[in-house]
XYZ file of C-alpha atoms in Angstrom:
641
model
C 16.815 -13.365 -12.325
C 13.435 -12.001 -12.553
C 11.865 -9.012 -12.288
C 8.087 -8.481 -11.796
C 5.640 -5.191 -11.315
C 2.987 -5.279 -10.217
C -0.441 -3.140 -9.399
C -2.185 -4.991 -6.882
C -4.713 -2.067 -5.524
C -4.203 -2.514 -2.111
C -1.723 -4.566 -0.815
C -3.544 -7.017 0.734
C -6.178 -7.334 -2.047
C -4.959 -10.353 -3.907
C -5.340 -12.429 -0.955
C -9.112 -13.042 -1.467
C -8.199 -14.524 -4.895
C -6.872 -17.657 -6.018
C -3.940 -19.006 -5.943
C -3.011 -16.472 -3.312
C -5.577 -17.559 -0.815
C -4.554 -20.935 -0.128
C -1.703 -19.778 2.513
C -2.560 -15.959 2.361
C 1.556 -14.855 3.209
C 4.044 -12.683 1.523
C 6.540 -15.147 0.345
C 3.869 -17.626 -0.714
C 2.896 -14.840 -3.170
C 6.428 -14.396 -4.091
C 7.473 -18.139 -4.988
C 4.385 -18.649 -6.812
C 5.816 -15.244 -8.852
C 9.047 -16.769 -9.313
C 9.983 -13.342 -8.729
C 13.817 -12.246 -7.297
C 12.688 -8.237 -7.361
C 8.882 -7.515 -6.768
C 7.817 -3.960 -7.439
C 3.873 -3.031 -6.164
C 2.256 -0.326 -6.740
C -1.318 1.372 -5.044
C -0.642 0.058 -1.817
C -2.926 2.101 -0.588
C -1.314 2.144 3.295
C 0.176 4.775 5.135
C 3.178 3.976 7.326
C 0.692 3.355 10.496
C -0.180 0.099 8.864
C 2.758 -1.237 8.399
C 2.719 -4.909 9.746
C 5.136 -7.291 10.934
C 4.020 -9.828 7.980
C 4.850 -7.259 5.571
C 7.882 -6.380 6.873
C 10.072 -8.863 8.943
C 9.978 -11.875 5.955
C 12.816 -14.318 6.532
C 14.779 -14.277 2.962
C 13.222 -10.743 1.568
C 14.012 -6.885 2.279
C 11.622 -4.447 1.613
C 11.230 -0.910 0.975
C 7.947 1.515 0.924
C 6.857 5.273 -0.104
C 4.188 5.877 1.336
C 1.638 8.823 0.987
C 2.776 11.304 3.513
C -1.003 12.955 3.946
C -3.829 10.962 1.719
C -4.961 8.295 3.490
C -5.620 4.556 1.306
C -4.108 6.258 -1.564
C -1.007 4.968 -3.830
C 2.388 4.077 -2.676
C 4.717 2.051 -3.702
C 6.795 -1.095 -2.403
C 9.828 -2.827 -3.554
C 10.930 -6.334 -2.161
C 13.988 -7.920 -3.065
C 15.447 -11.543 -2.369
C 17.988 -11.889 -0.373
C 19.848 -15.080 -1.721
C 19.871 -13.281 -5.166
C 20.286 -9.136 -5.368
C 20.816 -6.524 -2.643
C 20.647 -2.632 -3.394
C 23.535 -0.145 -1.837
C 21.545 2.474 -1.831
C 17.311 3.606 -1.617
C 15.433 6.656 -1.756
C 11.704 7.720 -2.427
C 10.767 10.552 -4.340
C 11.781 11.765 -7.730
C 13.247 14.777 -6.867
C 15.172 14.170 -3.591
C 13.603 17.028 -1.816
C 12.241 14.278 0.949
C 14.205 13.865 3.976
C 16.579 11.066 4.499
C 16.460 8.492 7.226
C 19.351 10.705 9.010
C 17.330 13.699 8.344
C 19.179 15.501 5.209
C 17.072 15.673 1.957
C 18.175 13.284 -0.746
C 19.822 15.746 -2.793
C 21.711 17.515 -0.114
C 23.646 14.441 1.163
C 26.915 13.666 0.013
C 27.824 12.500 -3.334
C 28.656 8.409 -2.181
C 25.395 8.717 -0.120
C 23.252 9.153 -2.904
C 21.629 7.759 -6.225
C 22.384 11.087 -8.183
C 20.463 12.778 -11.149
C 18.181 15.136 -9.362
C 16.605 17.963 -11.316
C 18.461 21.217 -11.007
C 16.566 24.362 -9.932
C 16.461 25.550 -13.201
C 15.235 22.289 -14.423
C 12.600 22.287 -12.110
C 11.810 25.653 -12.730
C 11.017 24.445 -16.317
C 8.825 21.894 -15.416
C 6.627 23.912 -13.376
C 5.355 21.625 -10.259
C 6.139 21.810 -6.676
C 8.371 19.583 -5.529
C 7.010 18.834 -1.891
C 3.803 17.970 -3.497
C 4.889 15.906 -6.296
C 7.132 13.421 -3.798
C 4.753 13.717 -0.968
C 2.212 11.011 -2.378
C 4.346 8.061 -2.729
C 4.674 7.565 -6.264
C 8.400 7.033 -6.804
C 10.729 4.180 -5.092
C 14.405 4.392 -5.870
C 16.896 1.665 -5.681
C 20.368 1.204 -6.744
C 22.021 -1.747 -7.485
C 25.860 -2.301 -9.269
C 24.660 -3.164 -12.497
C 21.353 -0.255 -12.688
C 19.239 2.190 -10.739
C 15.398 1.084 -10.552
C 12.806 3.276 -10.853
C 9.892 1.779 -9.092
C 6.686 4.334 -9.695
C 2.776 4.843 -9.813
C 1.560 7.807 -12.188
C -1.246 9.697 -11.866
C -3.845 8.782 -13.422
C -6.716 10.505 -15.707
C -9.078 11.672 -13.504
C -11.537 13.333 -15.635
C -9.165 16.551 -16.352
C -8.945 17.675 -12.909
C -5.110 17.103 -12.064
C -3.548 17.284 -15.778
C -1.580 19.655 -15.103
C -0.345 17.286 -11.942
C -0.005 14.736 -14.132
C 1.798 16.272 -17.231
C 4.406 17.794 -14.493
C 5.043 13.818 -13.315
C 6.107 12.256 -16.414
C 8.203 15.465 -17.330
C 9.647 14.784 -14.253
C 10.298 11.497 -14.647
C 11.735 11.642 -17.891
C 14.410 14.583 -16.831
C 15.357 12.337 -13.616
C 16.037 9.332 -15.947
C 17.909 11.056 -18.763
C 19.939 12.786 -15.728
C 21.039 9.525 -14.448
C 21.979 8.346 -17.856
C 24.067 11.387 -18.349
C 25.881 10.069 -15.336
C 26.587 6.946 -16.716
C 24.687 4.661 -14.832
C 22.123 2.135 -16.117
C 18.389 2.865 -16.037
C 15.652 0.395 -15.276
C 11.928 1.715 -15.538
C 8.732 -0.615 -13.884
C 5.685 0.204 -12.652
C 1.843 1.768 -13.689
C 2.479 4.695 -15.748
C -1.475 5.281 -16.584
C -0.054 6.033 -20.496
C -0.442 3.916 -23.444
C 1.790 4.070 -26.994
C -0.679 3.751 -29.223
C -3.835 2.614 -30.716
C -2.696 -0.896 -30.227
C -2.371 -1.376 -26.597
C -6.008 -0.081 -26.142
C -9.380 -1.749 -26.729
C -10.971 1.194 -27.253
C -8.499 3.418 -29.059
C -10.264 3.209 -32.034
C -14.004 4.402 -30.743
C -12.375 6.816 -28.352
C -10.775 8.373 -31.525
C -14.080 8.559 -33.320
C -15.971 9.945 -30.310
C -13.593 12.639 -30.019
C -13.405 13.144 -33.677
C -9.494 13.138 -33.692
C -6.944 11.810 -36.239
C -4.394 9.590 -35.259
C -1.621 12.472 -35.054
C -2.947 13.627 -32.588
C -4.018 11.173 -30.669
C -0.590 10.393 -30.589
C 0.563 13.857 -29.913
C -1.789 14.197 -26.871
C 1.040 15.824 -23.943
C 1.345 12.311 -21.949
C 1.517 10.150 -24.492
C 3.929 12.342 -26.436
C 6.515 12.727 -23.393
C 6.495 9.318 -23.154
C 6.859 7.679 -27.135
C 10.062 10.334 -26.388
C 11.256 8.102 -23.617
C 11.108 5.060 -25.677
C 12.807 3.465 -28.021
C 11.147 3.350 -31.250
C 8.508 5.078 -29.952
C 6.172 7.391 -32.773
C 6.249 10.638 -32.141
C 4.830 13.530 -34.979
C 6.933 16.256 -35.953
C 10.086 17.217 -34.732
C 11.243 16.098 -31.138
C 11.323 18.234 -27.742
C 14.729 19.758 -26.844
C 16.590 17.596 -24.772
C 14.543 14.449 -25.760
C 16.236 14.039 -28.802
C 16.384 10.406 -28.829
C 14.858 7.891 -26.701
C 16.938 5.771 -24.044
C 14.301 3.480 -22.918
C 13.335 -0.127 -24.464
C 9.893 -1.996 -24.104
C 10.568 -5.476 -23.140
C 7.149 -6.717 -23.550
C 6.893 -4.803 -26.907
C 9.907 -5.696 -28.071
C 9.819 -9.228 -28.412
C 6.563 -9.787 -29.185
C 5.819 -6.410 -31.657
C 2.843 -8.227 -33.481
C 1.025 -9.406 -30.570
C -2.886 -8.099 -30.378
C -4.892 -7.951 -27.050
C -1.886 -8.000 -24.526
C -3.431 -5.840 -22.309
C -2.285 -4.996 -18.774
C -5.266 -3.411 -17.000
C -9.133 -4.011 -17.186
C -12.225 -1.617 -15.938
C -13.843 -3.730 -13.290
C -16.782 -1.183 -13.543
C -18.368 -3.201 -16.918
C -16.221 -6.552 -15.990
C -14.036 -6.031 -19.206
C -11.649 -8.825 -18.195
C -13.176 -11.488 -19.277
C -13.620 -10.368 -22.993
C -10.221 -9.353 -22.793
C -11.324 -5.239 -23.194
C -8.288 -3.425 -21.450
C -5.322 -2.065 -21.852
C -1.693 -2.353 -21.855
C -0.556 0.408 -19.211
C 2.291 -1.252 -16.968
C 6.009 -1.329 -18.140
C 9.065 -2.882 -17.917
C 11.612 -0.842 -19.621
C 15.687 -1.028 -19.585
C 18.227 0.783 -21.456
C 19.937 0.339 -24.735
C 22.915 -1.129 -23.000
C 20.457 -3.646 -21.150
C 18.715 -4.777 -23.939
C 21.024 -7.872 -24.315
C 20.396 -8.782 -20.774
C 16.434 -9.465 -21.552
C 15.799 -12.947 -22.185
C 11.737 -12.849 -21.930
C 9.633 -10.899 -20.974
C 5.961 -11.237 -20.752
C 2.413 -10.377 -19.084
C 0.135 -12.662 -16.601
C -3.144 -12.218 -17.275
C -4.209 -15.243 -15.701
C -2.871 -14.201 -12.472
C -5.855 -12.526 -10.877
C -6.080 -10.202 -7.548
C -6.348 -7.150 -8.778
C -7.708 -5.193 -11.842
C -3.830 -5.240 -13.299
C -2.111 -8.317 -13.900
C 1.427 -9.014 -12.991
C 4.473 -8.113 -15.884
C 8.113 -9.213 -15.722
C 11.284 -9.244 -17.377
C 13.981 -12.309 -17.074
C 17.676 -11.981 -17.172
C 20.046 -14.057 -18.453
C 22.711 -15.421 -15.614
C 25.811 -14.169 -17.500
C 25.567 -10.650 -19.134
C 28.222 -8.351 -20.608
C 28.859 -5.718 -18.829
C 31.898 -2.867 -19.239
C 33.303 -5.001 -22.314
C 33.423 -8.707 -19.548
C 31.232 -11.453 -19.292
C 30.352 -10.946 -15.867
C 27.744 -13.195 -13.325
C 24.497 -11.161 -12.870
C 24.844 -12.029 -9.440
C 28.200 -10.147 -8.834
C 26.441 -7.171 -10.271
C 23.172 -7.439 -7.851
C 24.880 -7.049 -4.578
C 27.391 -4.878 -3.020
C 31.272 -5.844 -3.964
C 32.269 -8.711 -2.008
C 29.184 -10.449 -1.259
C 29.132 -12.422 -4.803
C 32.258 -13.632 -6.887
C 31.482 -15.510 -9.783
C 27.819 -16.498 -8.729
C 29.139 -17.654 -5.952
C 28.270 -16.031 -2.564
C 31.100 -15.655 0.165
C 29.178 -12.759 2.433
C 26.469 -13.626 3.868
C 23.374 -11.245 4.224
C 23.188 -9.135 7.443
C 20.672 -6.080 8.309
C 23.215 -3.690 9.034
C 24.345 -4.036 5.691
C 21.215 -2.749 3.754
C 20.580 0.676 3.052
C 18.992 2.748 5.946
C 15.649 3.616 3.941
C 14.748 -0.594 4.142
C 11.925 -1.097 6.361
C 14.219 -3.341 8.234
C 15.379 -0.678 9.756
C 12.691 1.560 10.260
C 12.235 2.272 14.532
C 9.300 0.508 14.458
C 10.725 -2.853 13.257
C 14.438 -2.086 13.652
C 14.464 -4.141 17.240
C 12.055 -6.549 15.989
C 12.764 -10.348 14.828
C 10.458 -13.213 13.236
C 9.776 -15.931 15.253
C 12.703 -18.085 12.481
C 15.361 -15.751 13.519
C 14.404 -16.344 17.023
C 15.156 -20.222 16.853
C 18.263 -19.714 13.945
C 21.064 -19.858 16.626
C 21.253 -18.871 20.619
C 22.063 -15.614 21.683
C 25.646 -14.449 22.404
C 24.731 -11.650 24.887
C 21.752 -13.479 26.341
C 24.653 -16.215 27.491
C 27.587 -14.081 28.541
C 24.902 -12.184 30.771
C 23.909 -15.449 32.626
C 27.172 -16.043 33.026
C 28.043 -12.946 34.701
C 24.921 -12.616 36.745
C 25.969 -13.172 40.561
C 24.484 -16.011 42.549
C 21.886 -15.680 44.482
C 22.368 -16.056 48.311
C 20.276 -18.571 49.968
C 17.875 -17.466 52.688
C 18.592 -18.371 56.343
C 16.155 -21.124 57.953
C 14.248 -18.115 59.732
C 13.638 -16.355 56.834
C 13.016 -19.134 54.962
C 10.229 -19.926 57.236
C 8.982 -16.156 57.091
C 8.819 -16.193 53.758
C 6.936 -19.267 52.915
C 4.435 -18.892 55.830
C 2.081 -16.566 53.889
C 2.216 -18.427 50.988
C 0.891 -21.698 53.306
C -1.533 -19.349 54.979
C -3.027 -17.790 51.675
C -4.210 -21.286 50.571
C -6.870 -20.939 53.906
C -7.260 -17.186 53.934
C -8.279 -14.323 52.366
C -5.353 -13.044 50.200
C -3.869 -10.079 52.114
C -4.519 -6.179 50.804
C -2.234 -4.590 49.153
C -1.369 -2.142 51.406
C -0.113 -4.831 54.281
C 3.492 -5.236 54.518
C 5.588 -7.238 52.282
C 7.839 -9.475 53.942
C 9.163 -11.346 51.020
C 10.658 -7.464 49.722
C 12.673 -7.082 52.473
C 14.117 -11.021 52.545
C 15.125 -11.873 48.686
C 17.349 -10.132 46.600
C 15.902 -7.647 43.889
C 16.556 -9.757 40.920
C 13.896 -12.696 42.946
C 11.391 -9.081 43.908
C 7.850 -10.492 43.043
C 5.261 -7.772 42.465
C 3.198 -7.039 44.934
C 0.461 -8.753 45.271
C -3.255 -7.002 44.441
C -6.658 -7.803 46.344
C -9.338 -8.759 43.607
C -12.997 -9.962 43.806
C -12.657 -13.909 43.292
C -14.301 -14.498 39.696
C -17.001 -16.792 39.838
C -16.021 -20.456 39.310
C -17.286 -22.302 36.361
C -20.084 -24.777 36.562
C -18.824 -28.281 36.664
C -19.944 -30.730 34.453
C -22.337 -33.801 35.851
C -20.068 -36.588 34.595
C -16.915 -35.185 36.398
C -15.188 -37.905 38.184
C -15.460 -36.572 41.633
C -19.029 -36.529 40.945
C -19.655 -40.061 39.749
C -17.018 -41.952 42.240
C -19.580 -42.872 44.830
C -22.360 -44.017 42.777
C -21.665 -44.725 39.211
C -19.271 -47.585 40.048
C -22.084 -50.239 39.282
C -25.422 -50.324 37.477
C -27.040 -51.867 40.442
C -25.787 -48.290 42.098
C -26.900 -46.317 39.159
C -30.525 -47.151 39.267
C -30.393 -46.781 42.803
C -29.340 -43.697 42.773
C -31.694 -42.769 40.144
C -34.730 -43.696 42.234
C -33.517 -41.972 45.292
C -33.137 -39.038 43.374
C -36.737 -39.573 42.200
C -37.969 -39.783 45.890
C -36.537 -36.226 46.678
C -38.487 -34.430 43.706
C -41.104 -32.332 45.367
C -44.930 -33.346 44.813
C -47.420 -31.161 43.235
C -50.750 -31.059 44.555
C -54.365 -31.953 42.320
C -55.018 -27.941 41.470
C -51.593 -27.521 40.327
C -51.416 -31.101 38.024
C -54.829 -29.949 36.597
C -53.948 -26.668 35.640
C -50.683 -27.900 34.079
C -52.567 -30.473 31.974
C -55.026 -27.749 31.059
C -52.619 -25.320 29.798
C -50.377 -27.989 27.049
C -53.643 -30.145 26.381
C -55.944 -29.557 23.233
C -59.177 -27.362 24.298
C -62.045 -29.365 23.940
C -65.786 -27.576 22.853
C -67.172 -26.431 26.121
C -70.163 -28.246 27.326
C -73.539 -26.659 28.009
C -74.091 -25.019 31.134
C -76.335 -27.803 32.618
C -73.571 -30.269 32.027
C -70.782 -27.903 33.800
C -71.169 -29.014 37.403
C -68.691 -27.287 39.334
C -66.290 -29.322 41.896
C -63.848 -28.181 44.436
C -60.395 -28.884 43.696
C -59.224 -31.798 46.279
C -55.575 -31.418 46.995
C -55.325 -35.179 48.212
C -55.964 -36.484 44.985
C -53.654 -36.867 42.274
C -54.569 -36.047 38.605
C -55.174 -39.374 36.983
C -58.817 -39.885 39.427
C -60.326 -37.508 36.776
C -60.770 -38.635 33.688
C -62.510 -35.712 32.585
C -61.150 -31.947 32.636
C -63.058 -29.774 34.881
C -63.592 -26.353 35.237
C -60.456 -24.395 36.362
C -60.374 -22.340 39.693
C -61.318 -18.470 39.255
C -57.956 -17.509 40.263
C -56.119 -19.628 37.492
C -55.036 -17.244 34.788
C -56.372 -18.378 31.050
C -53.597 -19.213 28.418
C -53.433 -17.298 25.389
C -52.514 -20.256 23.692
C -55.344 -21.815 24.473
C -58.146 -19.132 23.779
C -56.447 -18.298 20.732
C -57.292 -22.067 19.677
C -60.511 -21.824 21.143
C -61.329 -18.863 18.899
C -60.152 -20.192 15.880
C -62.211 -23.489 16.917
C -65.593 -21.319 17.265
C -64.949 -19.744 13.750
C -66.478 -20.738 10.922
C -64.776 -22.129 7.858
C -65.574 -18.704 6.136
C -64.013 -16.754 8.313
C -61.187 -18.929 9.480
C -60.402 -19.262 5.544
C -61.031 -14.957 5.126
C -58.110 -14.482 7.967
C -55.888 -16.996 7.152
C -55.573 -15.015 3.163
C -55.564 -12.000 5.194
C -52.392 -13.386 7.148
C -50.497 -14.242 3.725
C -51.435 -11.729 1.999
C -49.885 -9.323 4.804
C -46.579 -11.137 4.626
C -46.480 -11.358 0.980
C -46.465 -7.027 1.325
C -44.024 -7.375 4.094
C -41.694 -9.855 2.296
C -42.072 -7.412 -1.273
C -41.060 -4.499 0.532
C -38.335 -5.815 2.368
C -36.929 -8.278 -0.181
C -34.320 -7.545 -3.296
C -36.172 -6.033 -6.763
C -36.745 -8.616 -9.101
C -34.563 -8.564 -12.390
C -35.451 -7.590 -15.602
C -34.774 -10.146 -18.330
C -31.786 -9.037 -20.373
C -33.141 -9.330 -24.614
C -30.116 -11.085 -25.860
C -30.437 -14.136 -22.775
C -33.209 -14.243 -20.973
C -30.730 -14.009 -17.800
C -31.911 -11.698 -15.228
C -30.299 -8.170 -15.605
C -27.751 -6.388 -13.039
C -28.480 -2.770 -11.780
C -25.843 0.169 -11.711
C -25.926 3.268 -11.347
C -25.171 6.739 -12.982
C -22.065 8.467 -12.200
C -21.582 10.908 -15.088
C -22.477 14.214 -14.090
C -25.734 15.655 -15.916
C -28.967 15.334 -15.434
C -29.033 11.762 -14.553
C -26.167 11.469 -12.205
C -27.279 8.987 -9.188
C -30.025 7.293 -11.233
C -30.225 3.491 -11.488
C -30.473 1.369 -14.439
C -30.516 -1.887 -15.343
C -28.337 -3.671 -17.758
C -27.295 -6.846 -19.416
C -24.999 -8.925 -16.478
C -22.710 -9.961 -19.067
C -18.966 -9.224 -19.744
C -17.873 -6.797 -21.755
C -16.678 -8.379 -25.248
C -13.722 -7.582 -26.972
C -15.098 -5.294 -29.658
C -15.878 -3.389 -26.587
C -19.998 -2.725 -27.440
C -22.938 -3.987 -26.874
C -23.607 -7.452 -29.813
C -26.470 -9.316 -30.490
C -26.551 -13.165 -31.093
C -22.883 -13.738 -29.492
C -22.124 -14.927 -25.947
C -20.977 -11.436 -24.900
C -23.635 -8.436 -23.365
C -26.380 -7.228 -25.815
C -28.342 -3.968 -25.479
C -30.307 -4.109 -22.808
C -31.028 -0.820 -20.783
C -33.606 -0.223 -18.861
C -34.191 2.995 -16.225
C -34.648 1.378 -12.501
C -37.681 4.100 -12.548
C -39.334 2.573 -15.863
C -38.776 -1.058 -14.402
C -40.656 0.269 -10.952
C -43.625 1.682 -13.071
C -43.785 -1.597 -15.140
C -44.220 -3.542 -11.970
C -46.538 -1.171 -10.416
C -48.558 -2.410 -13.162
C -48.392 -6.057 -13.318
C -49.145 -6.066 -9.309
C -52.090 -4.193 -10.059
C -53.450 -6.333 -13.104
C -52.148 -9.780 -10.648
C -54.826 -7.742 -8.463
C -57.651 -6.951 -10.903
């Protein structure tokens, strides 16, 4: 079995990547994952756009938390494979204080209804937040199976200092729900983004952000997020003498674990500078078990060359057989409620009624709903029976036989009746046969036939002695123009000629008996034929001189050349290190040059994580978008000099 998490910001995101866009569906993404238990986080949906191909998957169940009042902002979704694992019970939140599907808050329902391990008041009291905020943004999924409780979840991240104290209370709370549910004796399973890293090696820029903030390792380590959660883990560093009640730490790190030596197995890359490439990230997603799970790991690893989002995909396999209370017992018995498995072996099979209430199976909106698979599986029991027990129809008498199918006759040759005449087939058929009543509409125009329709080319297509026939009997029924209207045609899409001097210009009445072709010479149009600007635009240009026809012409181009500059993209510096045009960005530090542009080397990011010189990575070019303006302000006007 495997189990994969997963921050794909925005749920449909990786679908304009490769390989994902070849079929662009939920359970294509899922076999090419290999996945049995797929945990996203940063959905970024509310529950409004929820869709049936995200829901109603033939072989998968799913579960969501969803931000309750942000809109496009975190959540969290769990699927799970039918054929392999099925939880017994769900829940969102971390501290239960969200209502249930039947209405009761997590932590009031009864003891068999519910995962267990909520904070007490006075714990909660301790840790300071408020509950209906901290479970209101979707950032906790909770699922139970036999063998563990997952802990699907998306922690805040840094945002410059201005929800730390949001933050801090998160992990705290996370760390007192899973030690809770440990202290109960069931088996823990961590996943998801926790926005925290251990140390200085799952960082790229660990070391320069401890020089920058001219800090020692101890306390980089000791920082509050960071320290909370090295308490958590296994092996994890912490300076100075543990917190009380974190004494020890009940969590491993798969990845970390078996492969401690590893450099560069990041997680996470800023797509701001385009750091993936050079590999400048770091390692913030998790997939950490228990001590008493450790055994059941056997690989775990990241996907970096998965793309779709600015995470990458990390899972954890299990082994088929693990030991579990003192037995060797089949992971799959241990996946899905009692009785569905035995030995691997499934004799239950999977129905919706039997998955918690909190799966999105079952949510109103979908509850009544079915793929278009499930439609065709097998026939419908009820659908039958009711057929079956449906009365037969009595036939009509001849009378009202003939009653009832005279308007239908009659419509074919008249107007359609209004809708406020009489119905006569209501008060002859039975109300299962009722039609509705018929509405009075304007008739929509008919579409234009085609010329080579059959009824059209019957008569006088059957031959191509009857083709040209028809073709020169059309010919004879084209209307013919008279001698003032053939001349002015010819005069309007013929090339002006110079005109002649005003002795040669002998003016001649237009003869309307005459065709055309008698003249072989244009002559001068009637007074009341309008001029075409075509033409006396070509007779100006033919009166100009070369001078001046040359002087307009530059005129012309260098017009559009303005119009083209202005409207047209800035050109690119040259980067220093390249000679490859430069990319622009812009300033969103606060200070004094927030919202400026700037141009920079278009370059990734390399792994040392600064700007080099002579490698393949980006060098040090920076240039102001204002400076860049002013420099070409000054080549135009030396291009113009």
């Amino acid at each position: 079995m495997r189990l994969t998490t997963w921050n794909v910001n925005g749920i449909r995101n990786p679908f304009s990547y490769q390989p994902w866009n070849s079929a662009r569906t939920f359970p294509a993404m899922f076999d090419i994952l290999g996945s049995d238990i797929i945990v996203m986080q940063e959905l970024k949906i509310q529950r409004k756009d929820l869709r049936d191909d995200m829901v109603l998957l033939d072989g998968w169940d799913c579960y969501f938390s969803l931000p309750k009042h942000k809109k496009g902002y975190s959540g969290v979704g769990m699927y799970t494979r039918n054929a392999t694992c099925s939880p017994i019970r769900a829940e969102e939140g971390l501290l239960g204080v969200l209502p249930s599907p039947s209405g009761v808050p997590y932590c009031e329902l009864p003891e068999e209804e519910s995962i267990g391990g909520y904070p007490s008041e006075f714990q909660i009291a301790e840790l300071g937040v408020d509950p209906a905020e901290l479970d209101a943004e979707g950032r906790c999924l909770v699922l139970e199976f036999p063998a563990f409780v997952l802990l699907g979840v998306y922690s805040p991240a840094n945002s410059n200092g201005m929800r730390d104290d949001f933050r801090y209370g998160f992990i705290c709370t996370l760390d007192c729900r899973i030690r809770n549910l440990m202290r109960a004796g069931k088996r823990v399973v961590l996943v998801g983004d926790l926005n925290v890293s251990r140390d200085e090696l799952d960082g790229a820029s660990a070391l320069e952000d401890i020089r920058k903030a001219a800090i020692t390792h101890e306390e980089y380590i000791s920082t509050p997020n960071r320290r909370i959660f090295n308490q958590l883990l296994i092996g994890g560093e912490v300076i100075g003498p543990r917190d009380e009640g974190r004494e020890e730490g009940v969590l491993w790190d798969t990845t970390r674990g078996l492969h401690p030596d590893r450099k560069g197995m990041y997680t996470h890359w800023e797509q701001k500078i385009n750091a993936r490439p050079g590999n400048f990230g770091s390692r913030i997603d998790f997939v950490l078990v228990c001590v008493s799970m450790q055994s059941w790991v056997k690989d775990a690893n990241t996907q970096e060359g998965l793309l779709g989002s600015d995470h990458c995909p990390v899972y954890a396999d299990f082994h088929d057989t693990v030991r579990s209370h003192g037995n060797e017992v089949s992971l799959s018995d241990e996946m899905s409620p009692p009785g569905v498995f035995q030995k691997g072996v499934r004799i239950k099979e999977w129905k919706v009624l039997d998955v918690p209430p909190f799966s999105g199976k079952r949510l109103p909106e979908f509850d009544k709903r079915r793929s278009i698979k499930s439609m065709f599986a097998a026939p419908s029991l009820r659908q039958s029976s009711s057929i079956a027990l449906e009365p037969p129809i009595k036939p009509l008498s001849p009378v009202k036989q003939a009653e009832t199918v005279g308007p239908v006759i009659a419509s074919h040759e008249f107007p359609r009746p209004s809708s406020t005449a009489p119905d006569s087939i209501g008060t002859t058929a039975s109300p299962a046969l009722k039609r509705k009543e018929s509405v009075s509409a304007k008739p929509k125009p008919s579409k234009r036939q085609k010329s080579d329709t059959p009824t059209l080319a019957a008569k006088g297509q059957r031959s191509m002695k009857g083709f040209l026939s028809k073709g020169k009997a059309r010919a004879t029924e084209l209307p013919t123009r008279t001698a003032g209207e053939e001349q002015q045609t010819n005069q309007r899409f013929s090339t002006p000629e110079p005109p002649s001097t005003p002795t040669a210009s002998v003016p001649s009445l237009p003869d309307t008996a005459t065709t055309a072709d008698q003249h072989p010479h244009p002559t001068t149009a009637p007074p009341s034929a309008p001029a075409s600007p075509t033409s006396s635009t070509l007779s100006a240009f033919t009166d100009a001189s070369p001078s001046s026809f040359t002087a307009h012409a530059a005129s012309i181009s260098a017009t559009q050349r303005t119009w083209s500059t202005l409207f047209s993209r800035p050109i690119a510096p040259l980067c220093e290190g390249h000679s490859e045009p430069c990319k622009t960005m812009q300033t969103k530090k606060k200070g004094s040059n927030q919202g400026r542009s700037f141009w920079m080397c278009a370059r990734p990011l390399g792994p040392s994580g600064g700007k080099e010189k002579g490698t393949q990575w980006r060098c040090g070019t920076f240039v102001w978008g204002s400076e860049w303006q002013g420099r070409r302000g000054e080549e135009r006007v030396e291009e113009a000099g």
